[in-house]
Coordinates of C-alpha atoms and ligand atoms in Angstrom, one line a residue:
M100 CA -18.5 63.1 -12.4
Y101 CA -16.8 61.7 -9.0
L102 CA -18.9 58.6 -9.1
N103 CA -17.0 57.5 -12.8
V104 CA -13.5 58.4 -12.5
W105 CA -13.6 56.0 -8.9
K106 CA -15.8 53.5 -11.2
Y107 CA -12.1 53.7 -13.6
I108 CA -9.7 53.5 -10.7
L109 CA -12.0 50.3 -9.4
T110 CA -11.8 48.7 -12.8
F111 CA -8.7 49.0 -13.2
L112 CA -7.3 47.7 -9.8
T113 CA -9.7 44.9 -10.1
L114 CA -8.3 44.2 -13.7
F115 CA -4.6 44.4 -12.2
G116 CA -5.5 42.0 -8.7
F117 CA -6.9 39.6 -11.9
V118 CA -3.9 40.0 -13.9
V119 CA -1.4 39.4 -10.6
L120 CA -3.8 36.4 -9.4
L121 CA -3.4 35.1 -12.8
R122 CA 0.5 35.0 -12.7
S123 CA 0.8 34.1 -9.1
V124 CA -1.4 31.2 -10.5
T125 CA 0.8 29.8 -13.2
I126 CA 4.3 30.7 -11.4
W127 CA 2.5 27.6 -9.2
E128 CA 1.5 25.8 -11.8
N129 CA 4.7 25.8 -12.5
W130 CA 6.1 25.2 -9.0
T131 CA 4.1 21.8 -8.8
Y132 CA 4.9 20.2 -11.8
H133 CA 8.7 21.1 -11.2
I134 CA 10.2 20.9 -8.0
V135 CA 9.6 17.9 -5.4
S136 CA 9.5 19.5 -2.0
A137 CA 8.2 22.9 -3.1
L138 CA 5.2 20.2 -4.7
Y139 CA 5.0 19.5 -0.7
D140 CA 5.3 22.8 0.4
V141 CA 2.6 24.3 -2.1
Q142 CA 0.3 21.3 -1.9
K143 CA 0.5 22.6 2.2
R144 CA 0.0 25.9 1.6
I145 CA -3.4 25.3 -1.0
Q146 CA -4.8 22.9 2.1
S147 CA -4.3 25.5 4.6
S148 CA -6.3 27.6 2.9
N149 CA -9.3 25.8 2.9
L150 CA -8.4 23.6 5.6
T151 CA -11.6 23.6 7.8
R152 CA -13.8 21.3 4.5
C153 CA -12.7 17.4 4.9
L154 CA -15.2 16.5 7.6
P155 CA -15.1 12.5 8.3
T156 CA -17.0 10.6 5.2
F157 CA -17.7 8.0 8.0
H158 CA -18.3 7.9 11.6
H159 CA -14.7 7.3 13.3
N160 CA -14.7 5.7 16.7
H161 CA -11.7 4.7 17.4
T162 CA -10.0 3.0 20.2
F163 CA -7.6 5.4 21.8
C164 CA -4.7 3.9 19.1
P165 CA -4.0 6.4 16.8
H166 CA -4.2 9.3 18.9
V167 CA -0.7 8.0 21.1
G168 CA 1.9 10.2 20.5
Q169 CA 2.5 13.7 19.4
P170 CA -0.9 15.3 17.5
P171 CA -0.6 15.8 13.9
S172 CA -1.0 19.2 12.6
L173 CA -3.8 21.3 11.5
V174 CA -1.8 20.2 7.7
E175 CA -1.6 16.4 8.8
K176 CA -4.9 16.2 10.1
L177 CA -6.5 17.6 6.5
E178 CA -4.6 14.9 5.4
E179 CA -5.4 12.8 6.9
C180 CA -9.0 13.0 6.6
N181 CA -9.4 13.1 3.6
L182 CA -7.3 9.9 2.6
L183 CA -9.8 8.0 5.3
N184 CA -12.1 9.4 3.5
S185 CA -10.6 7.9 0.5
I186 CA -10.4 4.3 1.2
A187 CA -14.5 5.2 2.8
W188 CA -15.5 1.6 2.7
P189 CA -19.4 0.8 1.7
Q190 CA -20.9 -0.8 5.3
P191 CA -23.6 -2.8 5.4
P192 CA -26.8 -1.7 6.1
S193 CA -27.9 -1.5 10.4
G194 CA -29.4 -3.6 11.7
S195 CA -27.1 -6.6 10.0
A196 CA -25.0 -7.1 12.7
S197 CA -28.5 -9.8 13.4
L198 CA -27.8 -11.4 9.7
K199 CA -28.5 -15.5 9.6
V200 CA -25.1 -16.6 7.4
S201 CA -27.6 -17.7 5.4
Q202 CA -28.3 -14.1 4.1
T203 CA -24.9 -13.3 3.0
S204 CA -23.0 -13.2 -0.1
D205 CA -21.7 -16.4 -1.2
P206 CA -19.7 -16.8 -4.2
A207 CA -21.5 -19.5 -5.6
H208 CA -24.4 -18.5 -5.7
S209 CA -23.4 -15.4 -7.5
L210 CA -22.6 -14.9 -11.4
F211 CA -20.5 -12.5 -13.4
T212 CA -21.8 -11.8 -17.1
I213 CA -19.8 -10.5 -20.7
V214 CA -20.9 -6.8 -20.9
P215 CA -21.7 -7.2 -25.2
S216 CA -19.5 -4.7 -27.2
K217 CA -21.5 -2.6 -29.1
K218 CA -20.7 -3.2 -32.4
D219 CA -21.6 -7.2 -32.9
Q220 CA -20.1 -8.4 -30.1
Q221 CA -16.0 -8.0 -30.9
W222 CA -13.3 -7.0 -29.5
Y223 CA -10.1 -4.8 -30.2
V224 CA -6.9 -4.2 -29.1
G225 CA -6.8 -0.9 -27.5
D226 CA -10.9 -1.2 -26.1
Q227 CA -11.7 -1.8 -23.3
L228 CA -14.3 -5.2 -21.1
E229 CA -16.5 -4.9 -18.5
V230 CA -18.1 -6.6 -16.9
L231 CA -20.9 -7.4 -14.7
V232 CA -20.6 -9.7 -10.9
H233 CA -24.1 -9.8 -9.2
L234 CA -23.9 -11.4 -5.2
H235 CA -25.9 -13.9 -3.8
D236 CA -26.7 -15.1 -0.8
F237 CA -26.2 -18.9 -0.1
K238 CA -30.2 -19.0 -0.8
G239 CA -30.0 -17.5 -3.7
R240 CA -31.7 -14.6 -3.5
P241 CA -29.4 -10.7 -5.0
K242 CA -27.3 -9.0 -2.5
R243 CA -29.1 -5.6 -2.2
Y244 CA -26.0 -3.4 -1.0
G245 CA -22.2 -3.5 -2.1
G246 CA -19.0 -2.9 0.6
D247 CA -17.6 -7.3 -1.0
L248 CA -14.1 -7.4 -1.8
L249 CA -13.4 -8.6 -5.3
L250 CA -10.5 -9.1 -7.3
A251 CA -10.2 -9.8 -10.4
R252 CA -8.3 -10.4 -13.6
L253 CA -7.8 -11.5 -17.4
H254 CA -5.9 -14.0 -19.1
S255 CA -4.6 -16.1 -21.7
P256 CA -2.0 -18.9 -20.3
K257 CA -1.0 -19.5 -23.6
Y258 CA 0.9 -16.3 -24.2
G259 CA 2.1 -15.5 -20.6
A260 CA -0.8 -12.9 -20.4
G261 CA -2.5 -11.2 -17.4
V262 CA -4.2 -8.2 -16.3
A263 CA -5.5 -7.1 -12.8
G264 CA -9.2 -5.7 -12.8
Q265 CA -10.7 -2.3 -12.2
V266 CA -13.5 -3.1 -9.7
L267 CA -16.4 -0.5 -9.1
D268 CA -19.4 -0.8 -6.5
H269 CA -21.9 -0.1 -7.2
K270 CA -22.9 -0.8 -3.4
N271 CA -27.0 -3.1 -5.0
G272 CA -25.0 -6.0 -5.2
L273 CA -24.0 -5.7 -8.5
Y274 CA -20.2 -4.3 -9.4
S275 CA -18.6 -3.2 -12.9
V276 CA -14.9 -4.7 -13.1
R277 CA -13.2 -3.6 -16.5
F278 CA -10.7 -4.6 -18.4
P279 CA -8.2 -2.8 -20.6
L280 CA -7.4 -5.2 -24.0
L281 CA -4.1 -5.2 -24.5
W282 CA -2.9 -8.7 -26.4
E283 CA -4.4 -9.9 -29.5
G284 CA -6.3 -13.7 -29.2
S285 CA -7.9 -15.5 -26.5
A286 CA -8.2 -13.7 -23.2
Q287 CA -10.3 -15.1 -19.7
V288 CA -11.9 -13.4 -17.5
E289 CA -11.7 -14.8 -13.9
V290 CA -13.5 -12.8 -11.0
M291 CA -13.1 -13.7 -6.8
M292 CA -15.0 -13.2 -3.7
V293 CA -11.4 -12.3 -1.4
H294 CA -14.9 -11.6 1.2
S295 CA -18.4 -10.8 2.0
S296 CA -19.5 -7.2 2.6
E297 CA -20.4 -8.8 6.6
A298 CA -16.9 -10.7 6.4
I299 CA -15.7 -6.9 6.0
A300 CA -17.6 -5.0 8.5
V301 CA -16.3 -7.9 11.2
L302 CA -12.3 -6.9 10.2
R303 CA -13.5 -3.2 9.9
R304 CA -14.3 -3.9 14.2
L305 CA -11.6 -5.9 14.7
R306 CA -9.2 -3.5 13.3
E307 CA -10.6 -0.1 15.2
K308 CA -11.3 -1.6 18.5
R309 CA -8.5 -4.9 18.5
P310 CA -5.2 -3.6 17.6
D311 CA -3.5 -6.0 20.3
R312 CA -4.8 -8.9 18.6
V313 CA -0.7 -9.1 17.5
F314 CA 0.9 -8.6 20.9
F315 CA 4.9 -8.0 21.1
V316 CA 6.9 -8.9 23.4
S317 CA 10.4 -7.4 24.7
L318 CA 13.3 -9.1 27.4
F319 CA 14.7 -7.3 29.9
R320 CA 17.6 -8.5 31.1
R321 CA 20.5 -7.7 34.2
G322 CA 22.5 -10.0 35.3
R323 CA 21.1 -12.8 36.1
H324 CA 17.8 -11.3 36.5
S325 CA 15.6 -11.3 33.1
E326 CA 11.9 -11.0 32.9
T327 CA 9.7 -10.3 29.4
K328 CA 7.2 -7.9 29.4
V329 CA 4.2 -7.2 26.8
C330 CA 4.5 -4.3 24.7
H331 CA 2.3 -2.4 21.9
M332 CA 1.8 0.7 20.7
C333 CA -1.1 1.2 22.4
L334 CA -1.4 0.1 26.2
P335 CA -3.7 1.7 28.6
Q336 CA -1.9 4.1 30.1
G337 CA -2.8 5.3 33.6
K338 CA -3.6 1.7 34.4
R339 CA -0.1 -0.6 35.1
P340 CA 2.8 1.2 35.2
L341 CA 5.2 1.8 31.3
C342 CA 8.0 2.4 30.0
N343 CA 8.0 5.0 27.0
Y344 CA 10.7 3.7 23.8
T345 CA 8.6 6.4 21.8
D346 CA 11.6 7.7 19.2
L347 CA 12.4 10.9 19.7
N348 CA 13.4 11.6 16.9
S349 CA 10.2 11.0 14.9
G350 CA 8.0 11.2 17.5
E351 CA 6.7 7.0 17.1
P352 CA 4.7 5.7 20.2
W353 CA 6.0 2.4 21.3
Y354 CA 5.9 1.3 25.2
C355 CA 6.2 -1.7 27.1
Y356 CA 5.0 -2.3 30.5
K357 CA 7.4 -2.1 33.4
P358 CA 9.8 -5.2 33.9
R359 CA 8.9 -5.5 38.6
K360 CA 12.5 -5.2 39.5
L361 CA 14.4 -4.5 36.2
S362 CA 14.7 -0.9 34.2
C363 CA 13.6 0.4 31.3
T364 CA 17.1 0.9 30.3
T365 CA 17.6 -2.6 30.2
R366 CA 15.2 -3.7 27.0
I367 CA 17.8 -6.0 25.2
N368 CA 15.0 -7.1 22.7
H369 CA 12.0 -7.4 20.8
A370 CA 9.9 -10.2 19.3
K371 CA 6.5 -11.0 17.8
G372 CA 4.5 -12.4 21.4
G373 CA 2.1 -13.4 19.5
Y374 CA -2.2 -13.5 17.7
R375 CA -5.0 -13.3 20.6
K376 CA -7.2 -16.0 20.0
N377 CA -10.8 -15.7 20.2
I378 CA -12.1 -12.4 19.0
T379 CA -14.3 -13.1 16.8
T380 CA -18.0 -15.3 18.1
N381 CA -18.7 -18.5 16.3
K382 CA -21.2 -16.7 14.3
E383 CA -18.4 -14.1 12.5
N384 CA -16.5 -17.6 12.3
L385 CA -18.3 -18.5 10.0
L386 CA -17.8 -15.7 7.6
F387 CA -13.9 -17.4 7.8
Q388 CA -14.2 -19.8 6.1
S389 CA -11.7 -20.8 3.1
G390 CA -13.2 -22.4 -0.1
V391 CA -16.3 -21.2 1.3
N392 CA -17.0 -17.1 1.9
V393 CA -13.0 -16.5 1.7
K394 CA -11.0 -16.0 -2.0
V395 CA -13.8 -18.2 -4.0
P396 CA -14.4 -17.9 -7.7
I397 CA -17.4 -17.0 -9.5
Q398 CA -18.8 -18.5 -12.4
A399 CA -19.5 -17.0 -15.4
S400 CA -23.0 -17.2 -16.1
A401 CA -21.9 -17.5 -19.7
A402 CA -19.1 -17.6 -21.7
D403 CA -16.0 -16.4 -19.4
T404 CA -13.7 -16.1 -22.7
I405 CA -13.8 -13.6 -25.7
T406 CA -12.1 -13.1 -28.5
V407 CA -9.9 -9.7 -29.2
L408 CA -8.8 -8.6 -32.6
P409 CA -5.7 -5.8 -33.9
S410 CA -6.2 -2.8 -33.0
R411 CA -7.9 -0.8 -35.6
K412 CA -6.5 2.5 -34.3
E413 CA -3.0 4.0 -34.9
S414 CA -0.9 2.6 -32.8
G415 CA 0.0 5.8 -29.8
S416 CA -3.3 7.3 -30.6
Q417 CA -4.6 5.4 -28.5
K418 CA -6.5 7.6 -25.5
R419 CA -5.3 6.5 -21.9
D420 CA -9.3 6.6 -20.6
P421 CA -9.6 6.2 -16.3
V422 CA -9.6 2.2 -16.4
M423 CA -6.2 2.3 -18.3
L424 CA -4.9 5.2 -16.3
A425 CA -5.4 2.6 -12.9
T426 CA -3.4 -0.1 -14.6
S427 CA -0.1 0.2 -13.6
G428 CA 0.8 -2.7 -16.2
Y429 CA 0.2 -6.6 -17.4
Y430 CA 1.8 -9.6 -18.1
Y431 CA 2.6 -10.3 -21.3
Q432 CA 4.9 -13.9 -21.9
D433 CA 5.4 -14.1 -18.3
S434 CA 7.1 -10.1 -18.3
W435 CA 5.6 -7.0 -16.4
R436 CA 5.2 -4.5 -18.9
P437 CA 4.4 -1.3 -17.2
L438 CA 1.8 1.4 -19.1
G439 CA 2.3 4.7 -18.6
G440 CA 5.8 5.2 -19.6
V441 CA 8.2 2.9 -17.6
T442 CA 10.1 1.9 -19.9
M443 CA 11.4 -1.8 -18.6
R444 CA 14.5 -4.6 -19.9
Q445 CA 15.3 -8.2 -18.8
F446 CA 18.2 -8.7 -16.8
D447 CA 18.1 -12.5 -17.3
D448 CA 22.1 -13.5 -17.0
A449 CA 23.8 -12.5 -13.6
S450 CA 26.0 -10.6 -15.8
A451 CA 23.9 -7.9 -17.1
I452 CA 22.9 -7.3 -14.0
T453 CA 26.2 -6.8 -12.2
Q454 CA 26.7 -4.6 -15.3
C455 CA 24.3 -2.6 -13.9
L456 CA 24.7 -2.6 -10.7
T457 CA 28.6 -2.1 -10.9
N458 CA 29.7 0.8 -8.3
K459 CA 26.0 1.3 -6.5
L460 CA 24.2 0.9 -3.2
L461 CA 21.5 -0.7 -2.1
Y462 CA 19.7 0.0 0.2
M463 CA 16.5 -1.9 1.5
Y464 CA 14.4 -0.7 3.7
G465 CA 10.9 -3.0 5.5
D466 CA 9.5 -6.2 5.8
S467 CA 10.0 -9.5 4.1
T468 CA 8.8 -8.3 1.2
V469 CA 11.7 -6.1 0.4
R470 CA 13.7 -8.8 2.1
Q471 CA 12.7 -10.9 -0.8
W472 CA 15.2 -8.7 -3.6
Y473 CA 17.7 -8.3 -1.1
E474 CA 17.7 -12.8 -1.6
Y475 CA 16.9 -12.9 -5.4
L476 CA 19.8 -10.3 -6.0
V477 CA 22.1 -12.3 -4.0
S478 CA 20.9 -16.2 -4.9
V479 CA 21.5 -14.5 -9.0
L480 CA 25.1 -13.0 -8.2
P481 CA 27.2 -15.3 -8.1
G482 CA 30.1 -12.7 -7.1
M483 CA 28.1 -11.4 -4.2
K484 CA 29.7 -12.3 -0.7
E485 CA 27.3 -12.4 3.0
F486 CA 28.3 -10.7 5.7
N487 CA 26.6 -12.0 8.8
Q488 CA 27.7 -13.7 11.3
K489 CA 26.3 -12.1 13.8
S490 CA 22.4 -11.4 11.9
A491 CA 19.2 -13.6 13.1
E492 CA 18.3 -15.8 10.5
K493 CA 15.5 -13.8 8.4
V494 CA 15.9 -11.1 10.7
G495 CA 18.4 -9.7 9.6
P496 CA 20.4 -6.7 9.2
F497 CA 22.4 -8.1 6.0
M498 CA 24.8 -7.2 3.7
A499 CA 26.8 -9.0 0.6
V500 CA 29.1 -7.2 -1.0
D501 CA 30.7 -7.9 -4.6
S502 CA 34.1 -6.5 -4.3
T503 CA 35.7 -7.0 -7.6
H504 CA 32.6 -4.6 -8.8
N505 CA 32.4 -2.6 -5.9
I506 CA 28.0 -3.9 -5.1
Q507 CA 26.6 -2.9 -2.2
L508 CA 22.9 -4.3 -0.7
K509 CA 21.6 -4.4 2.4
Y510 CA 19.1 -5.2 4.6
R511 CA 17.6 -4.0 7.7
C512 CA 13.8 -4.0 9.3
H513 CA 11.0 -1.5 9.5
G514 CA 10.6 -1.2 13.2
P515 CA 7.7 -1.7 15.4
P516 CA 5.7 -3.0 15.3
I517 CA 7.9 -5.2 13.5
R518 CA 6.9 -8.7 13.5
F519 CA 9.6 -10.9 13.1
S520 CA 10.7 -13.2 15.6
T521 CA 13.4 -11.5 17.7
V522 CA 15.0 -7.7 16.5
M523 CA 17.9 -7.2 19.2
T524 CA 17.1 -3.6 20.7
S525 CA 20.7 -2.3 19.1
E526 CA 19.3 -3.5 15.3
L527 CA 15.6 -1.9 16.4
R528 CA 15.7 1.3 13.9
Y529 CA 13.2 2.9 12.2
I530 CA 12.6 4.4 8.7
A531 CA 13.2 7.7 9.0
N532 CA 16.2 7.7 10.7
E533 CA 17.7 5.8 8.5
L534 CA 17.0 7.4 5.2
D535 CA 18.4 10.6 7.8
G536 CA 21.7 8.9 8.6
L537 CA 22.0 7.9 4.3
S538 CA 24.6 10.6 1.7
G539 CA 22.6 9.2 -1.5
G540 CA 23.4 9.9 -4.5
P541 CA 23.0 8.9 -8.0
N542 CA 24.9 5.9 -7.3
T543 CA 22.5 5.2 -4.6
V544 CA 19.6 2.9 -4.8
V545 CA 16.6 3.2 -2.0
A546 CA 13.6 0.3 -1.8
L547 CA 11.2 0.6 1.1
S548 CA 8.2 -1.6 1.6
V549 CA 5.9 -1.0 4.5
W550 CA 2.4 -2.7 4.4
S551 CA 1.9 -5.9 5.8
H552 CA 2.8 -5.3 9.6
F553 CA 0.6 -2.3 9.7
S554 CA -3.0 -4.7 8.8
T555 CA -3.8 -5.2 12.5
F556 CA -3.7 -1.3 13.9
P557 CA -6.1 1.4 12.7
V558 CA -4.8 3.4 9.7
E559 CA -4.4 5.8 11.1
V560 CA -1.0 4.7 12.3
Y561 CA 0.1 3.9 9.3
I562 CA -0.9 6.9 7.9
R563 CA 1.3 8.3 10.5
R564 CA 4.5 5.8 9.8
L565 CA 4.0 7.1 5.7
R566 CA 4.3 10.8 6.8
H567 CA 7.7 10.4 8.6
I568 CA 8.8 8.2 5.3
R569 CA 8.0 10.6 3.6
K570 CA 9.8 14.1 5.2
A571 CA 13.0 11.8 5.0
V572 CA 12.8 11.0 1.4
L573 CA 11.9 14.6 0.3
R574 CA 15.0 15.3 2.7
L575 CA 17.3 13.0 1.5
L576 CA 15.4 13.7 -2.4
D577 CA 16.4 17.0 -1.6
R578 CA 20.4 17.1 -0.4
A579 CA 21.2 13.9 -2.5
P580 CA 19.4 14.6 -6.2
G581 CA 19.9 12.2 -8.4
T582 CA 19.0 9.4 -5.5
V583 CA 17.0 6.4 -7.0
V584 CA 14.2 6.2 -4.8
V585 CA 11.7 2.9 -5.5
V586 CA 8.2 2.3 -3.0
R587 CA 6.8 -1.5 -3.0
T588 CA 3.4 -1.7 -2.5
A589 CA 1.2 -4.6 -0.4
N590 CA -0.2 -7.3 -1.9
P591 CA -2.7 -10.1 -2.1
Q592 CA -2.2 -12.7 0.4
A593 CA -2.6 -16.4 1.3
L594 CA -6.0 -16.8 3.4
E595 CA -6.0 -19.9 4.8
R596 CA -8.0 -20.2 8.4
Q597 CA -8.0 -17.1 10.6
A598 CA -5.3 -15.3 8.7
S599 CA -7.9 -12.7 7.7
L600 CA -8.4 -12.2 10.9
Y601 CA -4.9 -10.8 11.2
N602 CA -4.0 -10.3 7.6
S603 CA -6.7 -9.7 5.2
D604 CA -6.3 -8.6 2.0
W605 CA -9.1 -6.1 2.5
F606 CA -6.7 -4.8 5.0
S607 CA -3.4 -4.5 2.9
L608 CA -5.4 -2.8 -0.2
Q609 CA -6.8 -0.5 2.5
L610 CA -3.1 0.5 3.3
D611 CA -2.3 0.5 0.0
V612 CA -4.5 3.2 -1.8
V613 CA -2.9 5.3 0.9
L614 CA 0.8 4.8 0.6
R615 CA 0.0 5.1 -3.2
A616 CA -1.6 8.6 -2.9
M617 CA 1.2 10.3 0.5
F618 CA 3.4 8.8 -2.4
K619 CA 2.0 10.6 -5.1
G620 CA 3.5 13.2 -7.5
L621 CA 6.6 12.5 -5.8
D622 CA 10.1 11.3 -7.4
V623 CA 9.9 7.8 -6.7
L624 CA 9.5 4.8 -8.6
L625 CA 6.2 2.8 -7.7
V626 CA 6.5 -1.1 -8.1
D627 CA 2.8 -2.5 -8.1
A628 CA 3.4 -5.4 -6.1
W629 CA -0.3 -5.9 -6.2
Q630 CA -1.0 -5.4 -9.7
M631 CA 1.8 -7.9 -10.2
C632 CA 0.6 -9.9 -7.8
V633 CA -3.7 -9.6 -8.8
A634 CA -2.7 -10.5 -12.8
H635 CA -0.3 -13.4 -12.3
H636 CA -0.7 -17.2 -12.5
E637 CA 0.5 -17.7 -9.6
P638 CA -2.0 -18.5 -6.2
H639 CA -1.4 -15.2 -4.1
N640 CA 1.3 -15.6 -1.5
I641 CA 2.2 -13.5 1.5
H642 CA 5.5 -13.7 -0.4
P643 CA 5.2 -13.8 -4.1
P644 CA 7.0 -16.1 -6.7
R645 CA 10.3 -15.6 -7.6
A646 CA 8.7 -15.2 -10.8
I647 CA 7.0 -12.5 -9.9
V648 CA 10.3 -11.0 -8.1
K649 CA 12.4 -10.7 -10.8
N650 CA 9.3 -9.0 -12.2
M651 CA 10.0 -6.2 -9.7
V652 CA 13.9 -6.2 -8.9
D653 CA 14.1 -6.3 -13.5
M654 CA 11.9 -2.9 -13.1
I655 CA 14.0 -1.4 -10.2
L656 CA 17.1 -2.1 -12.6
S657 CA 15.6 -0.8 -15.3
Q658 CA 15.3 2.1 -13.4
V659 CA 18.3 2.4 -11.9
C660 CA 20.5 1.4 -15.5
L661 CA 18.1 3.4 -18.3
N662 CA 19.1 7.1 -17.3
G663 CA 16.7 10.4 -18.4
T664 CA 14.0 8.0 -18.3
R665 CA 12.6 8.0 -15.6
K666 CA 8.9 9.1 -14.1
T667 CA 7.8 10.1 -11.7
V668 CA 4.1 8.0 -9.1
Ligands
NAG1463 C1 8.5 27.6 -15.1 O1 9.2 26.3 -16.1 C2 10.1 26.3 -17.1 C3 11.5 25.6 -16.7 O2 11.5 24.8 -15.3 C4 11.2 27.9 -17.0 O3 11.6 28.0 -17.8 C5 9.5 29.3 -17.0 O4 10.0 30.2 -17.1 C6 8.8 28.6 -16.1 N1 7.8 29.6 -15.6 C7 7.5 30.5 -15.1 C8 5.9 31.2 -15.0 O5 7.4 30.9 -13.8
NAG1464 C1 -10.3 23.5 -1.3 O1 -10.8 24.5 -2.3 C2 -11.1 24.2 -3.1 C3 -12.4 25.2 -4.3 O2 -13.3 24.9 -3.1 C4 -11.5 22.7 -3.1 O3 -11.3 22.4 -4.7 C5 -10.5 22.4 -3.3 O4 -10.7 20.5 -2.8 C6 -10.6 22.1 -1.8 N1 -9.4 21.7 -1.4 C7 -9.7 20.4 -0.1 C8 -7.9 20.4 0.0 O5 -10.6 20.0 0.2
NAG1465 C1 -18.4 4.1 20.2 O1 -17.9 2.9 20.8 C2 -17.8 2.5 21.8 C3 -18.0 1.7 22.9 O2 -16.9 0.7 21.3 C4 -20.6 2.8 22.0 O3 -20.2 2.3 23.6 C5 -20.7 4.2 22.2 O4 -21.7 4.1 21.4 C6 -19.6 4.4 20.8 N1 -20.3 5.8 19.6 C7 -21.1 6.0 18.2 C8 -20.7 7.4 18.7 O5 -20.6 4.9 17.5
NAG1466 C1 6.3 9.3 25.9 O1 7.7 9.9 25.5 C2 7.1 11.1 24.6 C3 8.4 11.5 24.2 O2 9.5 11.6 25.4 C4 6.1 11.9 25.0 O3 6.0 12.8 24.3 C5 4.5 10.7 25.5 O4 3.8 12.5 26.1 C6 5.7 9.6 26.1 N1 3.7 9.6 27.2 C7 3.9 9.0 28.5 C8 2.4 8.1 28.6 O5 4.5 10.0 29.1
NAG1467 C1 -14.3 -16.6 24.4 O1 -14.8 -15.4 24.3 C2 -15.7 -15.8 25.5 C3 -16.9 -14.1 25.6 O2 -16.1 -13.1 24.2 C4 -16.0 -15.9 26.2 O3 -17.6 -16.5 27.1 C5 -15.5 -17.4 26.0 O4 -15.4 -18.3 27.3 C6 -14.1 -17.0 25.5 N1 -14.0 -19.2 25.1 C7 -12.5 -19.3 25.0 C8 -11.9 -20.5 24.7 O5 -11.8 -18.3 25.8

C-alpha cells in the first residue's frame, strides 16, 4: 500500500522534473539562436558542464612559448583543446624522418581522376563533382599515408567562373575533392599539391619549436645614447634581464632583452628584426623546392573537363549538402557570388560607393591585407583626402576623409608580433584595446584581419589573441548594436624559395580554421579570402590582386548598404 503511494509520488516527481528540464532546454535553445552575447554565455555553461571531456587527440610537445602570459581559464582551455583537435593533421608514420627524398610525395608522378557520375556520365547544375587524387612518390610508387596539402578549383575561363574544392584526406595516399556544380557549360578541374606530408612534418616542428625563426627588435634611446635589443613573445626567462611589455589590459605578453645602460621605459619603436636562416637540414630543404614539390599542379589521368547541363531540379529545391555548406561562394562573370543568403551587389562606380558610405566611419585593423581595403577605397573615391603626414609608409596609422559626404576611413596595424618595418611605440596598439575605445553604432563599420603575422607561432598564441579580440567585439556589439563587424580570413600566397618556412599556406590554413570556428555564430560578416583566392584565376599572392580586393570590398558595402538582410556566419 505505502509502496504504491510512493511509486505514484516518484512517477509524478520524475515527470515534473522532466517537464521542467524540457522547458529549460527550449529556452536555452531560444537564447542560443537569438541573443549574440547570451550565446556566448550559454556556450560557456554547456562547455563547463563537461570540462573533462576534451583530450588532445595528438601529442603536444611544445616550447614554453604558448604558456607565457596569463594561464587560460578552464573554459578557455577546453575551447583551445577542441580547436586544436579540429585542426589535427595526419602525421607521416614514425620512422618516416629517415625516408629518402625519393620516397616523398611527387606531384609530377601523381594523378587525379574525375569520378563518373552514376547516370551515364552526365552532370547537372546542383549536382556535385567528385575527383579522386592518387599521390605517388618520386619513383612513381603510390603513397600509403595522407597528410599532404592539396588545393583544388573548378573553373571556366569563358564564363569568368570558379569555385574552390573541398578536399578530404583518406589517409592512404588517396584524396577526394568535391565541388558543387553551380553554372552551366564546360568546367575544368585543377588540383595542386602545396606541400608533401613530409614537408608538413617539418613545418609542424618549426611551428612548435622555432617560434624565434622570425625575430623582432626595438630601439631604446635616451639623449644621445641608443641601443637596439631583440624582442619576442617567447624569450627565455631567467637567463638575461628582460623588459616586460605585457599588455596590462588584455594580458598579451611581450618582452625585450633589457638594454645595458637604458631603462625599459626608453623603448621608442618596434620592428621586424629578420628571419633566422639555417633552421632546416639540407635534406629537409629538398622538400621545399618551388616547381618541384611546392605548389605544383597534379595532372589528370584522363579528361580534366566536364560539361554541366542545366539544373533538373526546381530552382530553390536544391538541398544544402555538406559540400554546398562548406562553399562560401563562387565567381561568375568575374564577380563573387556568396552562397548561404548573403546578398551581393556590384559597386562599380565611385558615386555608388560614396552614396553607400555617406555618414559612415570605417575602422580597419590588422595586417597589410586589410590595409589593401583602405588603399582600394582611397584610390577609388575621388572625394577622399588623406591626412597622414606623420605616418610611416605602409605602416600607418592612416586616415582619409571625405568631408562633403562625412566619410571617414581609418587603418591601424595590429600589435606585436606585427612584422612591419618600424612601428613607433606610441602607435603600437592591440586591436582588443582599440575596439574598447570605439563608440560604434549603425554608422560604424569595423573590419579586422589578423593572421599572417602569427604563422611562425604555435596555434595557442593565435587562439589567445583571437579570444581577446572576440571578447572586445562582443562588448562592442553589446554596447553599440548595429555596428557592422567584418572579419577577413587568411588566404594562400606565393611560396617562393624559403617563404614556406615562415609563411606556408599550411600555417595559414590552420589559423584560418581556428578563426572561422571562433567567430562562428556571432553577428559578424566573414569575408572568405581563402576561397575567394583559391577559386580565382590569378596566381596566389599574399596581397590578392585588385580584382579580388574589389569583390571583397563590394561584399562589405553590400552588407553596409542593404539593411535588413544581414546574415551571421
Ligand atoms: C523565443 O524567442 C522568441 C523571440 O525571439 C519569443 O517570441 C518566444 O517566446 C521565445 N520562446 C521561449 C520558449 O522563450
Ligand atoms: C559534452 O557532453 C555531451 C554529451 O555527452 C556531448 O554531446 C558534447 O559533445 C560534450 N561537449 C564537449 C564540448 O565535449
Ligand atoms: C618533447 O621534446 C623534447 C625536446 O625536443 C624531447 O626530448 C622529448 O622526448 C619530447 N617528448 C615527447 C613525449 O615527445
Ligand atoms: C610580466 O608582466 C605581467 C603583467 O604585469 C605579469 O603577469 C608577468 O608575470 C610578468 N612576467 C614576468 C616574467 O615577470
Ligand atoms: C647550420 O646549422 C648546422 C647545425 O644545425 C651547423 O652545423 C652549420 O654550421 C650551420 N651553418 C651555418 C652556415 O650557419
